[in-house]
Amino acid sequence: MKSKAIRIDRNGGPEELKLVEVDVGEPGPGEIRVRHHAVGLNFIDTYQRSGLYKLPMPLQLGMEAAGVVEAVGEGVSHLKQGDRVAYASQPPGAYCELRVMPARCVCRLPDAIDFETGAAMMLKGLTAQYLLKKTLPAEGLEPGDHILFHAAAGGVGLIACQWAKALGLQLIGTAGSDAKCQLALDHGAAHCINYSTGNFVEKVKEITGGKGVKVVYDSVGKDTWQGSLDCLRPLGLLAVFGNGSGPVPPIDLGLLAGKGSLYMTRPTLFTHLATRESTQAMANDLFEVVGSGAVKIPIDQRYKLEDVQQAHRDLEARKTTGCTILTL
């Protein structure tokens, strides 16, 4: 059985992404074969392509998709042939028409959620879930609390803006243009700061009456982490969950002491998806909030699978907003 797929043979720029034809066999124990209807694009894909995250070569990229189960391997009990499914899963390999993959992180997709939405929302929506529900400051979060969320007009950010509002939180977003700030505000951010024209630390202090926020969710990394620490109130938490501008350098722990006994963590989604039970519980939470209409999944860009090089260029150039999918 043949499938179109996107593969790289070495790390590098978007030009390394090649359209190839691969053989797809039968699922083994604990595996399924799934035919994709849509594939999600994420910033982590660019980290894997560039070599920031090292993986064996050749590498088929892609961490999330939605489609239909074609075959089920031995020992898989939560899925059957014909099920509509969506996933965010390791190992990579979603940039394709058809694949065999571990069944553990694959979840049945509710009938009310279409394939494009399913493909766009799993990795980003589950990331927003573990951040807002599980990556919490020592004093917890209560309705009315201010939080700071960088890249608020991105895929994770626009989901987080809506979810935070549903939880009663006052989300302060940052973005790189007035248009992106307006997008975050339209999706539920209480405030949004254009970091290209203003100092986000000063603006956060102004918004919070000098107190600062309990938690900063930072996917930008190198360019923002120091300012993020300065936005925190004592005992606050900085959660760096991405490296959009590069990784955070080694830090002196005394810095955290001097700024008010701060906490700092580098969480990953796949730690939270380590078991079948945790994956399903998180997905159920996401399906519920999307199904209720409290969170809408903004798909702002669509590219054909064979146009994936341009999709990566646009993503890295910060030309995208919301979610991006590859169509088949």
PDB file of N, CA and C in Angstrom, residues 1-8 17-25 32-41 45 59-68 70 87 89 91-102 119 303-308 312 325-328:
ATOM      1  N   MET A   1       0.851  -1.186   0.000  1.00  0.00           N
ATOM      2  CA  MET A   1       0.000   0.000   0.000  1.00  0.00           C
ATOM      3  C   MET A   1       0.891   1.241   0.000  1.00  0.00           C
ATOM      4  N   LYS A   2       0.620   2.182  -0.916  1.00  0.00           N
ATOM      5  CA  LYS A   2       1.456   3.363  -1.089  1.00  0.00           C
ATOM      6  C   LYS A   2       0.784   4.600  -0.487  1.00  0.00           C
ATOM      7  N   SER A   3       1.618   5.544  -0.054  1.00  0.00           N
ATOM      8  CA  SER A   3       1.118   6.800   0.481  1.00  0.00           C
ATOM      9  C   SER A   3       2.074   7.921   0.121  1.00  0.00           C
ATOM     10  N   LYS A   4       1.532   9.081  -0.247  1.00  0.00           N
ATOM     11  CA  LYS A   4       2.346  10.288  -0.343  1.00  0.00           C
ATOM     12  C   LYS A   4       2.737  10.718   1.063  1.00  0.00           C
ATOM     13  N   ALA A   5       3.956  11.202   1.210  1.00  0.00           N
ATOM     14  CA  ALA A   5       4.432  11.650   2.520  1.00  0.00           C
ATOM     15  C   ALA A   5       5.478  12.738   2.326  1.00  0.00           C
ATOM     16  N   ILE A   6       5.688  13.532   3.367  1.00  0.00           N
ATOM     17  CA  ILE A   6       6.730  14.562   3.373  1.00  0.00           C
ATOM     18  C   ILE A   6       7.848  14.092   4.291  1.00  0.00           C
ATOM     19  N   ARG A   7       9.075  14.074   3.746  1.00  0.00           N
ATOM     20  CA  ARG A   7      10.216  13.531   4.489  1.00  0.00           C
ATOM     21  C   ARG A   7      11.411  14.463   4.343  1.00  0.00           C
ATOM     22  N   ILE A   8      12.261  14.465   5.368  1.00  0.00           N
ATOM     23  CA  ILE A   8      13.559  15.126   5.250  1.00  0.00           C
ATOM     24  C   ILE A   8      14.646  14.068   5.432  1.00  0.00           C
ATOM     25  N   LEU A  17      12.271  19.746   2.847  1.00  0.00           N
ATOM     26  CA  LEU A  17      11.013  18.992   2.874  1.00  0.00           C
ATOM     27  C   LEU A  17      10.721  18.435   1.485  1.00  0.00           C
ATOM     28  N   LYS A  18      10.708  17.120   1.353  1.00  0.00           N
ATOM     29  CA  LYS A  18      10.540  16.466   0.058  1.00  0.00           C
ATOM     30  C   LYS A  18       9.259  15.634   0.046  1.00  0.00           C
ATOM     31  N   LEU A  19       8.534  15.698  -1.075  1.00  0.00           N
ATOM     32  CA  LEU A  19       7.363  14.850  -1.284  1.00  0.00           C
ATOM     33  C   LEU A  19       7.837  13.513  -1.834  1.00  0.00           C
ATOM     34  N   VAL A  20       7.535  12.443  -1.114  1.00  0.00           N
ATOM     35  CA  VAL A  20       7.978  11.107  -1.506  1.00  0.00           C
ATOM     36  C   VAL A  20       6.787  10.140  -1.460  1.00  0.00           C
ATOM     37  N   GLU A  21       7.001   8.947  -1.985  1.00  0.00           N
ATOM     38  CA  GLU A  21       6.013   7.886  -1.875  1.00  0.00           C
ATOM     39  C   GLU A  21       6.579   6.802  -0.968  1.00  0.00           C
ATOM     40  N   VAL A  22       5.793   6.393   0.036  1.00  0.00           N
ATOM     41  CA  VAL A  22       6.265   5.405   1.002  1.00  0.00           C
ATOM     42  C   VAL A  22       5.321   4.213   1.029  1.00  0.00           C
ATOM     43  N   ASP A  23       5.848   3.080   1.451  1.00  0.00           N
ATOM     44  CA  ASP A  23       5.042   1.875   1.640  1.00  0.00           C
ATOM     45  C   ASP A  23       4.440   1.881   3.033  1.00  0.00           C
ATOM     46  N   VAL A  24       3.169   1.525   3.140  1.00  0.00           N
ATOM     47  CA  VAL A  24       2.483   1.443   4.422  1.00  0.00           C
ATOM     48  C   VAL A  24       1.923   0.030   4.570  1.00  0.00           C
ATOM     49  N   GLY A  25       2.304  -0.623   5.660  1.00  0.00           N
ATOM     50  CA  GLY A  25       1.902  -2.012   5.867  1.00  0.00           C
ATOM     51  C   GLY A  25       0.724  -2.164   6.816  1.00  0.00           C
ATOM     52  N   ILE A  32      -2.484   1.184  14.923  1.00  0.00           N
ATOM     53  CA  ILE A  32      -3.581   1.299  13.961  1.00  0.00           C
ATOM     54  C   ILE A  32      -3.024   1.810  12.640  1.00  0.00           C
ATOM     55  N   ARG A  33      -3.800   1.595  11.576  1.00  0.00           N
ATOM     56  CA  ARG A  33      -3.527   2.280  10.319  1.00  0.00           C
ATOM     57  C   ARG A  33      -4.635   3.296  10.108  1.00  0.00           C
ATOM     58  N   VAL A  34      -4.253   4.551   9.848  1.00  0.00           N
ATOM     59  CA  VAL A  34      -5.233   5.637   9.723  1.00  0.00           C
ATOM     60  C   VAL A  34      -5.031   6.356   8.399  1.00  0.00           C
ATOM     61  N   ARG A  35      -6.146   6.651   7.718  1.00  0.00           N
ATOM     62  CA  ARG A  35      -6.114   7.457   6.497  1.00  0.00           C
ATOM     63  C   ARG A  35      -6.493   8.888   6.872  1.00  0.00           C
ATOM     64  N   HIS A  36      -5.582   9.809   6.628  1.00  0.00           N
ATOM     65  CA  HIS A  36      -5.786  11.189   7.050  1.00  0.00           C
ATOM     66  C   HIS A  36      -6.733  11.937   6.108  1.00  0.00           C
ATOM     67  N   HIS A  37      -7.537  12.810   6.701  1.00  0.00           N
ATOM     68  CA  HIS A  37      -8.352  13.759   5.952  1.00  0.00           C
ATOM     69  C   HIS A  37      -7.777  15.168   6.035  1.00  0.00           C
ATOM     70  N   ALA A  38      -7.035  15.475   7.096  1.00  0.00           N
ATOM     71  CA  ALA A  38      -6.361  16.764   7.265  1.00  0.00           C
ATOM     72  C   ALA A  38      -5.235  16.578   8.273  1.00  0.00           C
ATOM     73  N   VAL A  39      -4.203  17.411   8.146  1.00  0.00           N
ATOM     74  CA  VAL A  39      -3.000  17.312   8.992  1.00  0.00           C
ATOM     75  C   VAL A  39      -2.718  18.682   9.591  1.00  0.00           C
ATOM     76  N   GLY A  40      -2.375  18.726  10.862  1.00  0.00           N
ATOM     77  CA  GLY A  40      -2.054  19.978  11.525  1.00  0.00           C
ATOM     78  C   GLY A  40      -0.588  20.348  11.374  1.00  0.00           C
ATOM     79  N   LEU A  41      -0.331  21.654  11.326  1.00  0.00           N
ATOM     80  CA  LEU A  41       1.022  22.187  11.241  1.00  0.00           C
ATOM     81  C   LEU A  41       1.335  22.901  12.546  1.00  0.00           C
ATOM     82  N   ASP A  45       7.212  21.326  14.485  1.00  0.00           N
ATOM     83  CA  ASP A  45       7.644  20.710  13.229  1.00  0.00           C
ATOM     84  C   ASP A  45       8.885  21.412  12.686  1.00  0.00           C
ATOM     85  N   LEU A  59      13.458  11.458   8.293  1.00  0.00           N
ATOM     86  CA  LEU A  59      12.388  11.786   9.227  1.00  0.00           C
ATOM     87  C   LEU A  59      11.142  12.237   8.482  1.00  0.00           C
ATOM     88  N   GLN A  60      10.031  11.591   8.786  1.00  0.00           N
ATOM     89  CA  GLN A  60       8.726  12.033   8.295  1.00  0.00           C
ATOM     90  C   GLN A  60       8.114  12.912   9.373  1.00  0.00           C
ATOM     91  N   LEU A  61       7.826  14.158   9.043  1.00  0.00           N
ATOM     92  CA  LEU A  61       7.392  15.134  10.029  1.00  0.00           C
ATOM     93  C   LEU A  61       5.889  15.052  10.292  1.00  0.00           C
ATOM     94  N   GLY A  62       5.443  15.813  11.301  1.00  0.00           N
ATOM     95  CA  GLY A  62       4.020  15.958  11.589  1.00  0.00           C
ATOM     96  C   GLY A  62       3.608  15.297  12.885  1.00  0.00           C
ATOM     97  N   MET A  63       2.923  16.079  13.750  1.00  0.00           N
ATOM     98  CA  MET A  63       2.570  15.592  15.087  1.00  0.00           C
ATOM     99  C   MET A  63       1.071  15.450  15.328  1.00  0.00           C
ATOM    100  N   GLU A  64       0.230  15.936  14.390  1.00  0.00           N
ATOM    101  CA  GLU A  64      -1.210  15.836  14.634  1.00  0.00           C
ATOM    102  C   GLU A  64      -1.965  15.721  13.318  1.00  0.00           C
ATOM    103  N   ALA A  65      -3.098  15.029  13.374  1.00  0.00           N
ATOM    104  CA  ALA A  65      -3.930  14.848  12.188  1.00  0.00           C
ATOM    105  C   ALA A  65      -5.281  14.301  12.609  1.00  0.00           C
ATOM    106  N   ALA A  66      -6.174  14.219  11.625  1.00  0.00           N
ATOM    107  CA  ALA A  66      -7.482  13.604  11.829  1.00  0.00           C
ATOM    108  C   ALA A  66      -7.824  12.783  10.599  1.00  0.00           C
ATOM    109  N   GLY A  67      -8.550  11.694  10.814  1.00  0.00           N
ATOM    110  CA  GLY A  67      -8.911  10.835   9.701  1.00  0.00           C
ATOM    111  C   GLY A  67      -9.775   9.679  10.143  1.00  0.00           C
ATOM    112  N   VAL A  68      -9.662   8.561   9.419  1.00  0.00           N
ATOM    113  CA  VAL A  68     -10.491   7.386   9.673  1.00  0.00           C
ATOM    114  C   VAL A  68      -9.591   6.169   9.850  1.00  0.00           C
ATOM    115  N   GLU A  70      -8.412   2.587   9.371  1.00  0.00           N
ATOM    116  CA  GLU A  70      -8.588   1.556   8.339  1.00  0.00           C
ATOM    117  C   GLU A  70      -8.350   0.147   8.872  1.00  0.00           C
ATOM    118  N   TYR A  87      -5.577  13.016  16.637  1.00  0.00           N
ATOM    119  CA  TYR A  87      -4.488  12.742  17.579  1.00  0.00           C
ATOM    120  C   TYR A  87      -3.441  13.839  17.563  1.00  0.00           C
ATOM    121  N   SER A  89       0.501  13.098  18.621  1.00  0.00           N
ATOM    122  CA  SER A  89       1.193  11.863  19.012  1.00  0.00           C
ATOM    123  C   SER A  89       2.648  11.877  18.598  1.00  0.00           C
ATOM    124  N   PRO A  91       5.643   8.876  17.647  1.00  0.00           N
ATOM    125  CA  PRO A  91       6.656   9.644  16.932  1.00  0.00           C
ATOM    126  C   PRO A  91       6.035  10.488  15.831  1.00  0.00           C
ATOM    127  N   PRO A  92       6.812  11.460  15.286  1.00  0.00           N
ATOM    128  CA  PRO A  92       6.296  12.242  14.159  1.00  0.00           C
ATOM    129  C   PRO A  92       5.967  11.338  12.973  1.00  0.00           C
ATOM    130  N   GLY A  93       5.198  11.879  12.035  1.00  0.00           N
ATOM    131  CA  GLY A  93       4.858  11.112  10.846  1.00  0.00           C
ATOM    132  C   GLY A  93       3.530  11.476  10.226  1.00  0.00           C
ATOM    133  N   ALA A  94       2.896  12.549  10.699  1.00  0.00           N
ATOM    134  CA  ALA A  94       1.541  12.879  10.253  1.00  0.00           C
ATOM    135  C   ALA A  94       1.482  13.515   8.864  1.00  0.00           C
ATOM    136  N   TYR A  95       2.601  14.010   8.331  1.00  0.00           N
ATOM    137  CA  TYR A  95       2.583  14.645   7.012  1.00  0.00           C
ATOM    138  C   TYR A  95       2.468  13.569   5.929  1.00  0.00           C
ATOM    139  N   CYS A  96       1.300  12.981   5.776  1.00  0.00           N
ATOM    140  CA  CYS A  96       1.121  11.895   4.815  1.00  0.00           C
ATOM    141  C   CYS A  96      -0.365  11.607   4.625  1.00  0.00           C
ATOM    142  N   GLU A  97      -0.662  10.764   3.633  1.00  0.00           N
ATOM    143  CA  GLU A  97      -2.036  10.341   3.396  1.00  0.00           C
ATOM    144  C   GLU A  97      -2.440   9.210   4.334  1.00  0.00           C
ATOM    145  N   LEU A  98      -1.499   8.326   4.601  1.00  0.00           N
ATOM    146  CA  LEU A  98      -1.799   7.071   5.295  1.00  0.00           C
ATOM    147  C   LEU A  98      -0.601   6.700   6.151  1.00  0.00           C
ATOM    148  N   ARG A  99      -0.854   6.238   7.387  1.00  0.00           N
ATOM    149  CA  ARG A  99       0.267   5.805   8.219  1.00  0.00           C
ATOM    150  C   ARG A  99      -0.162   4.734   9.197  1.00  0.00           C
ATOM    151  N   VAL A 100       0.823   3.946   9.634  1.00  0.00           N
ATOM    152  CA  VAL A 100       0.665   3.037  10.766  1.00  0.00           C
ATOM    153  C   VAL A 100       1.326   3.713  11.956  1.00  0.00           C
ATOM    154  N   MET A 101       0.627   3.705  13.114  1.00  0.00           N
ATOM    155  CA  MET A 101       1.125   4.458  14.256  1.00  0.00           C
ATOM    156  C   MET A 101       0.626   3.862  15.561  1.00  0.00           C
ATOM    157  N   PRO A 102       1.244   4.226  16.690  1.00  0.00           N
ATOM    158  CA  PRO A 102       0.739   3.762  17.986  1.00  0.00           C
ATOM    159  C   PRO A 102      -0.679   4.260  18.221  1.00  0.00           C
ATOM    160  N   ALA A 119      -7.959  18.060  13.128  1.00  0.00           N
ATOM    161  CA  ALA A 119      -6.533  18.088  12.800  1.00  0.00           C
ATOM    162  C   ALA A 119      -5.859  19.341  13.340  1.00  0.00           C
ATOM    163  N   TYR A 303      -2.916  24.788   3.338  1.00  0.00           N
ATOM    164  CA  TYR A 303      -1.960  24.517   2.270  1.00  0.00           C
ATOM    165  C   TYR A 303      -2.142  23.072   1.824  1.00  0.00           C
ATOM    166  N   LYS A 304      -1.926  22.806   0.554  1.00  0.00           N
ATOM    167  CA  LYS A 304      -1.883  21.426   0.099  1.00  0.00           C
ATOM    168  C   LYS A 304      -0.626  20.754   0.648  1.00  0.00           C
ATOM    169  N   LEU A 305      -0.682  19.442   0.802  1.00  0.00           N
ATOM    170  CA  LEU A 305       0.462  18.699   1.338  1.00  0.00           C
ATOM    171  C   LEU A 305       1.733  19.017   0.564  1.00  0.00           C
ATOM    172  N   GLU A 306       1.616  19.106  -0.760  1.00  0.00           N
ATOM    173  CA  GLU A 306       2.808  19.336  -1.583  1.00  0.00           C
ATOM    174  C   GLU A 306       3.346  20.760  -1.460  1.00  0.00           C
ATOM    175  N   ASP A 307       2.587  21.661  -0.835  1.00  0.00           N
ATOM    176  CA  ASP A 307       3.031  23.042  -0.628  1.00  0.00           C
ATOM    177  C   ASP A 307       3.573  23.271   0.782  1.00  0.00           C
ATOM    178  N   VAL A 308       4.016  22.219   1.426  1.00  0.00           N
ATOM    179  CA  VAL A 308       4.436  22.307   2.824  1.00  0.00           C
ATOM    180  C   VAL A 308       5.671  23.199   3.005  1.00  0.00           C
ATOM    181  N   HIS A 312       5.906  26.128   5.923  1.00  0.00           N
ATOM    182  CA  HIS A 312       6.964  26.294   6.920  1.00  0.00           C
ATOM    183  C   HIS A 312       7.581  27.687   6.846  1.00  0.00           C
ATOM    184  N   ILE A 325      -3.456  24.147   8.596  1.00  0.00           N
ATOM    185  CA  ILE A 325      -3.564  22.727   8.264  1.00  0.00           C
ATOM    186  C   ILE A 325      -3.042  22.453   6.868  1.00  0.00           C
ATOM    187  N   LEU A 326      -2.656  21.199   6.661  1.00  0.00           N
ATOM    188  CA  LEU A 326      -2.322  20.673   5.348  1.00  0.00           C
ATOM    189  C   LEU A 326      -3.499  19.838   4.869  1.00  0.00           C
ATOM    190  N   THR A 327      -3.925  20.088   3.637  1.00  0.00           N
ATOM    191  CA  THR A 327      -5.067  19.346   3.077  1.00  0.00           C
ATOM    192  C   THR A 327      -4.578  18.272   2.126  1.00  0.00           C
ATOM    193  N   LEU A 328      -5.374  17.216   1.998  1.00  0.00           N
ATOM    194  CA  LEU A 328      -4.983  16.046   1.197  1.00  0.00           C
ATOM    195  C   LEU A 328      -5.939  15.861   0.029  1.00  0.00           C
TER     196      LEU A 328
END
